[in-house]
CSV table of C-alpha atoms and ligand atoms in Angstrom, one decimal:
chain,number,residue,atom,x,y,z
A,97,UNK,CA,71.5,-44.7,65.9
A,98,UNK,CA,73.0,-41.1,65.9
A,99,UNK,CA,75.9,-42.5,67.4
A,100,UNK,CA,76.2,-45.2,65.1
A,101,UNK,CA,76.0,-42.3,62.0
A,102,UNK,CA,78.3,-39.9,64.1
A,103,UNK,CA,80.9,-43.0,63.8
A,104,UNK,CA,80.6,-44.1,60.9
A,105,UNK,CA,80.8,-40.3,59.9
A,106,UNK,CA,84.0,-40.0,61.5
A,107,UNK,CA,85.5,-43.4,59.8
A,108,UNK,CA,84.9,-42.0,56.4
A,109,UNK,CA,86.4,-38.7,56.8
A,110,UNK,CA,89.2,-40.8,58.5
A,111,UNK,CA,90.0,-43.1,55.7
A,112,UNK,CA,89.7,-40.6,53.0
A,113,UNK,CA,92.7,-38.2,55.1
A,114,UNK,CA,94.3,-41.4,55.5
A,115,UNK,CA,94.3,-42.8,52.1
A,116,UNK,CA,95.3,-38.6,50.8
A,117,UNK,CA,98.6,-39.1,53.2
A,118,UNK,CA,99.6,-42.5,52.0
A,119,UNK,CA,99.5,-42.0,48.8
A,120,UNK,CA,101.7,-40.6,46.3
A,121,UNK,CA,100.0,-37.1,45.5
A,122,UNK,CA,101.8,-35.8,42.2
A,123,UNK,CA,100.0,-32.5,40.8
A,124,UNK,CA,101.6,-31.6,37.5
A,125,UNK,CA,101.0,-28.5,37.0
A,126,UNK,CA,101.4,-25.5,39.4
A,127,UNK,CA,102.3,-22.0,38.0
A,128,UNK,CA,103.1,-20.3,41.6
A,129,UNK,CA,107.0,-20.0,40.5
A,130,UNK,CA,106.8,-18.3,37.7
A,131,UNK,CA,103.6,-16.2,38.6
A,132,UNK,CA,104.9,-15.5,42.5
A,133,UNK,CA,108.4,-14.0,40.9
A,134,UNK,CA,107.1,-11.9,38.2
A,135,UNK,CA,105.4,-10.3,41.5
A,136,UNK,CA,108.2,-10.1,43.7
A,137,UNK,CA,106.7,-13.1,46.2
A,138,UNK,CA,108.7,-15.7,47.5
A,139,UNK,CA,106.5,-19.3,48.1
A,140,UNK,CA,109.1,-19.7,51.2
A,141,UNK,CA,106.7,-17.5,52.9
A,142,UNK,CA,102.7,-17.6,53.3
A,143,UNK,CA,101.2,-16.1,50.6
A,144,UNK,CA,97.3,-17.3,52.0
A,145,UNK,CA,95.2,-14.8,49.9
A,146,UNK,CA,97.6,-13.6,47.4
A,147,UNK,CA,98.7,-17.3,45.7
A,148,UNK,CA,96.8,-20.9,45.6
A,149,UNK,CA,100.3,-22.5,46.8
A,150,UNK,CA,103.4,-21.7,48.5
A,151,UNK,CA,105.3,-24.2,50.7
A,152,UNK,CA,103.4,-24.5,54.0
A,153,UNK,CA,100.5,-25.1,51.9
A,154,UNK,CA,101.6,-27.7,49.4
A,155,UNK,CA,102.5,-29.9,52.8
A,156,UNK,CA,98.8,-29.4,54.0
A,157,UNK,CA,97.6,-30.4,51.2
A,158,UNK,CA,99.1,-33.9,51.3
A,159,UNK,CA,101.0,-32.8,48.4
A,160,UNK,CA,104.4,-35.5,47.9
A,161,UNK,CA,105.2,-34.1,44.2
A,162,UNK,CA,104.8,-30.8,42.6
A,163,UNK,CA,105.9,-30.6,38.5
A,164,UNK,CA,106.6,-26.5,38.6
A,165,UNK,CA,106.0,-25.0,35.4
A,166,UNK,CA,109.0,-22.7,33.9
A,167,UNK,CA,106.7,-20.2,31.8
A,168,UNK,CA,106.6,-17.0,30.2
A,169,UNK,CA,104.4,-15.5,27.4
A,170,UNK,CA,105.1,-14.9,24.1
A,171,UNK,CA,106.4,-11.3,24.8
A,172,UNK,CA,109.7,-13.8,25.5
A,173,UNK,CA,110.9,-14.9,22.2
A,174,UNK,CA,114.4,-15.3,20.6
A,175,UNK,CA,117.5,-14.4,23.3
A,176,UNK,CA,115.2,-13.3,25.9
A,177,UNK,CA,112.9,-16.4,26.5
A,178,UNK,CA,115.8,-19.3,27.4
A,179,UNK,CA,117.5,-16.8,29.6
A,180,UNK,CA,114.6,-15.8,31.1
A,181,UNK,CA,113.3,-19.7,31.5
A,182,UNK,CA,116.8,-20.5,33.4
A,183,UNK,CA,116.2,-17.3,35.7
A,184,UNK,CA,113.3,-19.3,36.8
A,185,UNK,CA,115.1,-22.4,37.3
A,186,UNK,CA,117.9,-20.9,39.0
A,187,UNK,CA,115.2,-19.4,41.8
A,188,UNK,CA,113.1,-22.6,42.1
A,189,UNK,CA,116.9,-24.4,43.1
A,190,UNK,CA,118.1,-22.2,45.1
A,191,UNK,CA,114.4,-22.2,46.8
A,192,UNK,CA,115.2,-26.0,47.4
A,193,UNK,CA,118.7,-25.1,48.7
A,194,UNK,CA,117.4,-23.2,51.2
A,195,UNK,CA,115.2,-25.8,52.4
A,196,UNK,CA,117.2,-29.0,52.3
A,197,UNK,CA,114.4,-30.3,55.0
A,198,UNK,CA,111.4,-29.9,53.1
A,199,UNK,CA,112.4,-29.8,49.4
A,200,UNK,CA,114.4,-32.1,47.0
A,201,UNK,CA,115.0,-31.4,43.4
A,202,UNK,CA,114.4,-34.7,41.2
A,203,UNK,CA,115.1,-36.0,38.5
A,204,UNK,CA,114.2,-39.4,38.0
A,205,UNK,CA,111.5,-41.9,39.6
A,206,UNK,CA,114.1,-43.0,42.2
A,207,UNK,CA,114.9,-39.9,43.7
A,208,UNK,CA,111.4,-38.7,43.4
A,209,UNK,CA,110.5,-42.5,45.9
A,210,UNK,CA,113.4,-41.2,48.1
A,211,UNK,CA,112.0,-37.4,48.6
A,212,UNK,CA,109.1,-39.3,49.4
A,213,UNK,CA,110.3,-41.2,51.9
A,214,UNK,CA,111.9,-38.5,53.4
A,215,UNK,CA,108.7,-36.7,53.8
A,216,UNK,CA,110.2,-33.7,51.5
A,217,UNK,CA,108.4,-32.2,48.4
A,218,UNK,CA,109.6,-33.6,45.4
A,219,UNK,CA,110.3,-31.1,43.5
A,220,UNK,CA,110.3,-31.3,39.5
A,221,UNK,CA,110.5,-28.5,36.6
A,222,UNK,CA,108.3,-28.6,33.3
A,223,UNK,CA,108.6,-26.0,30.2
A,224,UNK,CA,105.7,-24.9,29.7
A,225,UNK,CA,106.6,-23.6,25.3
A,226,UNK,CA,108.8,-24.5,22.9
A,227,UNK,CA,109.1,-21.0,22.8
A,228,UNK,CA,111.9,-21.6,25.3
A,229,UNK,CA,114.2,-23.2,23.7
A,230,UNK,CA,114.2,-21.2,20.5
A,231,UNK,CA,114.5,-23.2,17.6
A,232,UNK,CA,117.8,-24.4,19.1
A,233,UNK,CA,118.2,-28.4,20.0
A,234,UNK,CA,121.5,-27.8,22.1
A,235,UNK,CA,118.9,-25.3,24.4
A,236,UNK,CA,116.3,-28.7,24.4
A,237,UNK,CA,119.6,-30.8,26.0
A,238,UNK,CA,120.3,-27.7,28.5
A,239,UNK,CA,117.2,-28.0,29.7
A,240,UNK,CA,117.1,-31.5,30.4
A,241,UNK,CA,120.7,-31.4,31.9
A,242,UNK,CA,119.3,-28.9,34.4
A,243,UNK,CA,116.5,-31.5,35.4
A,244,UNK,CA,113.4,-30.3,33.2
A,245,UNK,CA,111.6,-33.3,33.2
A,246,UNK,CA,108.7,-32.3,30.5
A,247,UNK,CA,108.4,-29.6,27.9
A,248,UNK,CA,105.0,-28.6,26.5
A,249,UNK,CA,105.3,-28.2,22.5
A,250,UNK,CA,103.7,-24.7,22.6
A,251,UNK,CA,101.5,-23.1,25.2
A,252,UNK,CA,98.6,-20.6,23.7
A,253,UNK,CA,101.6,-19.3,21.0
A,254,UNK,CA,102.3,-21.3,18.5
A,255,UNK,CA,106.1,-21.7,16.9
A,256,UNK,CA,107.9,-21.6,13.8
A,257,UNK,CA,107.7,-25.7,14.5
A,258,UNK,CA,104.5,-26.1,16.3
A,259,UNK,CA,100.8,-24.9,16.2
A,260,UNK,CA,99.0,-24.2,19.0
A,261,UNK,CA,95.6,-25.3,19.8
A,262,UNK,CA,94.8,-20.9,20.1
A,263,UNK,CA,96.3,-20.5,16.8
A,264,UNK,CA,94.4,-23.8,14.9
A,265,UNK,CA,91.4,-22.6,16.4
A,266,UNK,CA,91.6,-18.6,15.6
A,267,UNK,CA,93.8,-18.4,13.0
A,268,UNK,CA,92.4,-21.7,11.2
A,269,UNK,CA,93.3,-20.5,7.1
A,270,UNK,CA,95.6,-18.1,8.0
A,271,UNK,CA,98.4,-20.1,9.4
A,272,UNK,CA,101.3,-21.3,7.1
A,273,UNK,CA,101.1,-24.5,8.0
A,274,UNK,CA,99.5,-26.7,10.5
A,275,UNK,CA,100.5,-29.0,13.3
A,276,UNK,CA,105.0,-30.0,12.8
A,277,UNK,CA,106.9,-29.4,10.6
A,278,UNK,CA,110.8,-31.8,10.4
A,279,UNK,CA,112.1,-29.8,12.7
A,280,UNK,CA,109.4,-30.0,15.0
A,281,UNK,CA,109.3,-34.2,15.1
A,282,UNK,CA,113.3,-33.7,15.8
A,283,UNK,CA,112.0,-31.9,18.6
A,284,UNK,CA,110.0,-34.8,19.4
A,285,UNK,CA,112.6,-37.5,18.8
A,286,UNK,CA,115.0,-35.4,20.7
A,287,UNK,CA,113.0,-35.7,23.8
A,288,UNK,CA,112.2,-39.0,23.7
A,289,UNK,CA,116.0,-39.9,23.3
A,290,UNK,CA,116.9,-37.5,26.6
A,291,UNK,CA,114.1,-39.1,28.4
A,292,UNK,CA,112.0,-35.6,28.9
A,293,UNK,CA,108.0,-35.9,28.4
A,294,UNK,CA,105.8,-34.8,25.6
A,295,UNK,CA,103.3,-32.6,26.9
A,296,UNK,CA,100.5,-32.0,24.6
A,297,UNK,CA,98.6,-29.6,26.7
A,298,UNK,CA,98.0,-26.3,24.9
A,299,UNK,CA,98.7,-27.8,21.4
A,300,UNK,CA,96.3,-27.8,18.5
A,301,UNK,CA,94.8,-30.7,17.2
A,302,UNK,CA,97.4,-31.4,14.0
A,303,UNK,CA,100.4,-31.1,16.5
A,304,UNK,CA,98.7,-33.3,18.6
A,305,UNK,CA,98.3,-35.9,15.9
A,306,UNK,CA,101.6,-35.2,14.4
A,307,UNK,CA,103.3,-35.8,17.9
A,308,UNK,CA,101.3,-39.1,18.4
A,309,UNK,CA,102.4,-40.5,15.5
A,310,UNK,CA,106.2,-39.4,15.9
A,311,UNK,CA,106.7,-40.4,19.9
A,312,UNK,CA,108.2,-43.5,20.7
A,313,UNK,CA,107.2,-43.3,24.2
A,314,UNK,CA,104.0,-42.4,26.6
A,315,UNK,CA,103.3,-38.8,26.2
A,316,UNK,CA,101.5,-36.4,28.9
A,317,UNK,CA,98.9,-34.2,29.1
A,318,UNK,CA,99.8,-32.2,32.0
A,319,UNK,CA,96.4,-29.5,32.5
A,320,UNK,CA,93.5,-30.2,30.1
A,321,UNK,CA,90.4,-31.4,30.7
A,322,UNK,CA,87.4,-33.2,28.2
A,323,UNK,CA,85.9,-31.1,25.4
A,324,UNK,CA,82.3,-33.8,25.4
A,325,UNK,CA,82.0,-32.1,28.7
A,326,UNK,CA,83.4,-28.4,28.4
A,327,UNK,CA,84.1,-27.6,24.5
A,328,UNK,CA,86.5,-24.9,24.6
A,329,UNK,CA,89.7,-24.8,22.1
A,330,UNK,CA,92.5,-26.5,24.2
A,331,UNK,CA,90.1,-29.5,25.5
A,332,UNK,CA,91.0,-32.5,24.6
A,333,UNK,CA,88.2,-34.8,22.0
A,334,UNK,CA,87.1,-37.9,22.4
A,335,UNK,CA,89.7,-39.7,19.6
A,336,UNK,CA,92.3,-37.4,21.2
A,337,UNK,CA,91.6,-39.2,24.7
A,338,UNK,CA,91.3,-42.4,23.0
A,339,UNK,CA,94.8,-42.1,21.4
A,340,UNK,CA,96.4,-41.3,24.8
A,341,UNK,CA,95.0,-44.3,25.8
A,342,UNK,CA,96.3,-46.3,23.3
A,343,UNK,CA,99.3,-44.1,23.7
A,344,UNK,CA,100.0,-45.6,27.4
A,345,UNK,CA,99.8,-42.0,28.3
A,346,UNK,CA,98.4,-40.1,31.0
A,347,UNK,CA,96.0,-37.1,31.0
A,348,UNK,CA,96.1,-34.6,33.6
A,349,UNK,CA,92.5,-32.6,34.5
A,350,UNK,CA,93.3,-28.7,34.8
A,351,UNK,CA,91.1,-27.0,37.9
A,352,UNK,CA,90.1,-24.1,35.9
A,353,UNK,CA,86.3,-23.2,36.3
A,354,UNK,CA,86.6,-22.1,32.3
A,355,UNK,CA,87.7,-25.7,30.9
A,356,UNK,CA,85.2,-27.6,33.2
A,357,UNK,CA,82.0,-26.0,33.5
A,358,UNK,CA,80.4,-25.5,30.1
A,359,UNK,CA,78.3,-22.6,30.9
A,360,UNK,CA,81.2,-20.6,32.2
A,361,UNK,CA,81.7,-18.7,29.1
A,362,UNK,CA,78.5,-17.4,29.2
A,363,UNK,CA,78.9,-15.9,32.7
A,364,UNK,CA,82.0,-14.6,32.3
A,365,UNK,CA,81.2,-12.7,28.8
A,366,UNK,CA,78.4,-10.9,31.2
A,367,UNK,CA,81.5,-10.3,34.0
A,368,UNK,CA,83.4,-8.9,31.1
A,369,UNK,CA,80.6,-6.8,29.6
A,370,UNK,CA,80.1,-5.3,33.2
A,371,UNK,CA,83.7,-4.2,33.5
A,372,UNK,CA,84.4,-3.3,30.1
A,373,UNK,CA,85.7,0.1,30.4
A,374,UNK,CA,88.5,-1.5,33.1
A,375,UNK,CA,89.1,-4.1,30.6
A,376,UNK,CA,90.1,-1.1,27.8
A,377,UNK,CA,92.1,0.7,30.2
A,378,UNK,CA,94.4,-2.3,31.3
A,379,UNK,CA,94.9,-3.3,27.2
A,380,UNK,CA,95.7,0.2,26.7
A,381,UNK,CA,98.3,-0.5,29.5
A,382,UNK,CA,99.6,-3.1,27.6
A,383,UNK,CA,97.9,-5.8,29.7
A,384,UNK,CA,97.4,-9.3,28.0
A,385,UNK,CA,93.9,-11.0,28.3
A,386,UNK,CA,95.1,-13.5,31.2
A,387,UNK,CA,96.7,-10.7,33.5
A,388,UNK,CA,93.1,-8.7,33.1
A,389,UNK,CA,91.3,-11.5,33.9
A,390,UNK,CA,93.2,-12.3,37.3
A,391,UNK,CA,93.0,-9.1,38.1
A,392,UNK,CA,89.3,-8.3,37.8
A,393,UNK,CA,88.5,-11.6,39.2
A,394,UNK,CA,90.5,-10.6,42.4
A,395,UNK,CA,89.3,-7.1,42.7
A,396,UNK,CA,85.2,-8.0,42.5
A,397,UNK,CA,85.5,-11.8,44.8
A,398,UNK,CA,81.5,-11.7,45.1
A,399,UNK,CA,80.8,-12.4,41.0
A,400,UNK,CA,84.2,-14.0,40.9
A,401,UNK,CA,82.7,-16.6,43.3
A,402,UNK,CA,79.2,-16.8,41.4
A,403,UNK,CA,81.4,-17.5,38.5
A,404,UNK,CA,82.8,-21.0,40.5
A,405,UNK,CA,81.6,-24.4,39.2
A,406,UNK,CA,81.5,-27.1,42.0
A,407,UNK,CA,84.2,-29.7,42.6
A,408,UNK,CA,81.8,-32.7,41.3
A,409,UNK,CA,82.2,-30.7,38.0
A,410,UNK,CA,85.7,-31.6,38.1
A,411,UNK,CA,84.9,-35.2,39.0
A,412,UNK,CA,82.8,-35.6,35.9
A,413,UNK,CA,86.1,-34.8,33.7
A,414,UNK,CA,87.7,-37.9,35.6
A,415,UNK,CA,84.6,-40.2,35.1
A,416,UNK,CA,84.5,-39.6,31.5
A,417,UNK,CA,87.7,-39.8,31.1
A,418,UNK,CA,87.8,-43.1,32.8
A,419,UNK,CA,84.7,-44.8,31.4
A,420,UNK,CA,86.5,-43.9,27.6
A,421,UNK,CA,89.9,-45.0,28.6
A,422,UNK,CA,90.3,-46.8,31.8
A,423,UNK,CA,91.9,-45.6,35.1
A,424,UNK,CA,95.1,-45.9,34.0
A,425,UNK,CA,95.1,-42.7,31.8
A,426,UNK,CA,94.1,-40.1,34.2
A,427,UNK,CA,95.6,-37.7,36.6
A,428,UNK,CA,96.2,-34.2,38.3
A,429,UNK,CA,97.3,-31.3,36.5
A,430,UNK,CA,95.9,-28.4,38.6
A,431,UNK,CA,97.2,-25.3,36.9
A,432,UNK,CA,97.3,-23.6,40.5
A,433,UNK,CA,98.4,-20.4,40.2
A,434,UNK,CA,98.1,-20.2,36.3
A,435,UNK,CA,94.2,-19.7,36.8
A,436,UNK,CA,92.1,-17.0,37.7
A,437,UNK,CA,89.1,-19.4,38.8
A,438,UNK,CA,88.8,-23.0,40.2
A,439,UNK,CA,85.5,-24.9,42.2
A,440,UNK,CA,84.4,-23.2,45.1
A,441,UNK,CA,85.7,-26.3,46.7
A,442,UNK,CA,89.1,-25.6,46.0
A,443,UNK,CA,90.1,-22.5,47.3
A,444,UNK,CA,93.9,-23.0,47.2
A,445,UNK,CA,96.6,-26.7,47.4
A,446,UNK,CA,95.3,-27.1,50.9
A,447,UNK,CA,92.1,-28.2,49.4
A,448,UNK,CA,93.3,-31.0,47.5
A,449,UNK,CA,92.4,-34.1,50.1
A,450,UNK,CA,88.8,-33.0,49.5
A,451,UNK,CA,89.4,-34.6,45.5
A,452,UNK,CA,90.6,-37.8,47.2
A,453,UNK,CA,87.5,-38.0,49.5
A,454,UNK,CA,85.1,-36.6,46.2
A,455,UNK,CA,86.6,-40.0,44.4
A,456,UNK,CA,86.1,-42.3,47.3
A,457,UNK,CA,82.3,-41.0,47.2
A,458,UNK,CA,82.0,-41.8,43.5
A,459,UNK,CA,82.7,-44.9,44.1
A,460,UNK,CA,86.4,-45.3,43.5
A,461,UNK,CA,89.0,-48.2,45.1
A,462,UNK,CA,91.5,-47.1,47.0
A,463,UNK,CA,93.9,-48.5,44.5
A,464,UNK,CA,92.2,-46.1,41.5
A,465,UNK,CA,92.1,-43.6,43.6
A,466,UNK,CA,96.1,-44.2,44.4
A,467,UNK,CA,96.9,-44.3,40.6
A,468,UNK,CA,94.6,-41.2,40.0
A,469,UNK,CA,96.3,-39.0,42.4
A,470,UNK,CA,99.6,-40.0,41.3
A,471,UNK,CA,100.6,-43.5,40.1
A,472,UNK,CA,99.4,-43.1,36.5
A,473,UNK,CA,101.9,-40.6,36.2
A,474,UNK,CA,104.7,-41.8,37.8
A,475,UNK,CA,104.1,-45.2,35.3
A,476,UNK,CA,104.8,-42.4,32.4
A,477,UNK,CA,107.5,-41.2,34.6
A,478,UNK,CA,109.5,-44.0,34.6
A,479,UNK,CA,108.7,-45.4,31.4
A,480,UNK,CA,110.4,-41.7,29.5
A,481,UNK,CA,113.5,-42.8,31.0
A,482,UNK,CA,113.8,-46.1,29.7
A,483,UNK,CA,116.1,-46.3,26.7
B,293,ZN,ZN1,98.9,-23.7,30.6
């Protein structure tokens, strides 16, 4: 009998590392480019304890395609925030031409098959703010030309032509106006015509509608999770979900313990209040909320780790998600890198099998399982570059 158990044991953990490798793992969304150079690290080397990801580790994790975010804050703004958003896209190429063996650029669903079959990490480039192309159209078509397949209307900032879900939700009255303006569905139209992605991560609710109603073509939402489950600001609700649906879109679930663990907030306002004279020092510093929060979280790992949700939390997002919409609307957006706190499960990209075998546990197919990890958004993919 035991040996029977061990066996059968063995056979699972088997077909779930089997299933991981054979499929076609996109995550997308992973912040180590932009976070590892504003801290002088390169991901060619091992950065185990000071990143989630670097280049080893996205190949142990079975990861076949990684969407790297081009990101800064809104300290970036007009003539500082495009240049600065091709200094990122200049390192991540030269990165990949470095390491012709384990790294091809792409920019469309063929060459993203062919890096594939090459066993190389597919490599593709998001914006994460319309911050970065600064109210300038011919900036949009730069970035595209430089292979940025998906810009993200606005991250936590809002712009002149887009709210942000931050703003809706803080500002609410006090905003000029809400959600896009002409300029903003041009934006919109624009991208649809060059074949980039809408990502509606990070926008409020009117853009969100506004952008629905304006794109021709599936849209993405490349790190957010369900706001039923976790109701913070940049979650999405349930007639948001069921518009992607509709939509033919794809929704990506972030890993941060903050948008899928409800009581988080809770746990981490008692963090705070214990380290609140740290907290004062590093504003005074000029330190912006998300830069404090790493940073704490890193320097006290005990409560950091009693802050950690576990990895069926996560799960839950994708169930719900699924039971709404179907399994053809869901997907991986991990936000490695970008977040100061994921399940104890996942302590970095090597950890990423463990969601296949979680899946295969709730009671997924194979084939779900294949279009959660990565064919869902590889459908939207391919369908942004039809014209
Ligand atoms: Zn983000």
């Amino acid at each position: 009998m035991r040996l029977l158990l061990l066996s059968l044991f063995f056979l699972s953990c088997q077909s779930y590392k089997s299933l991981h490798k054979k499929a076609i793992v996109i995550d997308t969304h992973n912040d180590v480019l932009s976070s590892a150079t504003m801290k002088g690290w390169n991901i060619e080397n091992d950065l185990t304890g000071k990143t989630h990801s670097d280049l080893a580790r996205f190949k142990k994790g079975g990861i076949d395609v990684q969407v790297f975010s081009i990101f800064c804050d809104e300290r970036f703004g007009k003539d500082t925030a495009f240049k600065y958003a091709n200094r990122e896209i200049d390192s991540l190429y030269a990165i990949a031409g470095r390491n012709i063996d384990r790294m091809m650029m792409v920019s469309n669903p063929s060459q993203l098959q062919q890096a594939v079959k090459e066993n190389k990490l597919a490599c593709m480039m998001g914006v994460e703010g319309g911050h970065m192309m600064e109210e300038n159209l011919s900036y949009l078509d730069s970035f595209y030309h430089r292979g940025v397949r998906y810009m993200t209307l606005t991250w936590n900032n809002s712009t002149s032509w887009a709210t942000s879900a931050m703003d809706e939700t803080t500002k609410k009255d006090s905003l000029p106006q809400k959600g896009l303006t002409t300029f903003g569905k041009q934006v919109v139209q624009r991208m649809n015509q060059l074949g980039m992605m809408v990502d509606l991560s990070h926008v409020g609710e009117q853009t969100f509608w506004d952008a629905i109603n304006t794109t021709t073509k599936p849209v993405i939402v490349s790190h957010s999770c369900a706001y039923a489950l976790c109701p913070v600001f940049r979650n999405l609700k349930d007639d948001q979900i069921k518009a992607i649906g509709k939509n033919g879109g794809v929704i990506d679930v972030n890993f941060y313990s903050g948008f899928i663990d409800s009581s988080f907030q809770q746990r981490a306002r008692a963090f705070n209040r214990e380290h609140r004279s740290e907290m004062d020092s590093l504003r005074k510093l000029k330190w912006v909320n998300y830069e404090i929060e790493e940073y704490l979280l890193a320097r006290y790992p005990k409560e950091a780790g009693s802050l950690q949700p576990p990895l069926s939390l996560l799960v839950d997002h994708i169930d719900y998600i699924v039971r709404l919409i179907g399994v053809d609307h869901v997907g991986l957006g991990s936000d490695f890198d970008g977040i100061s706190s994921a399940p104890k499960e996942l302590k970095d990209v090597t950890a990423m099998p463990l969601i296949t075998k979680a899946l295969l546990q709730r009671g997924y197919s194979k084939a779900d399982v294949r279009k959660i990890l990565g064919e869902n958004f590889l459908r939207v993919f391919s369908s942004s570059q039809t014209h």
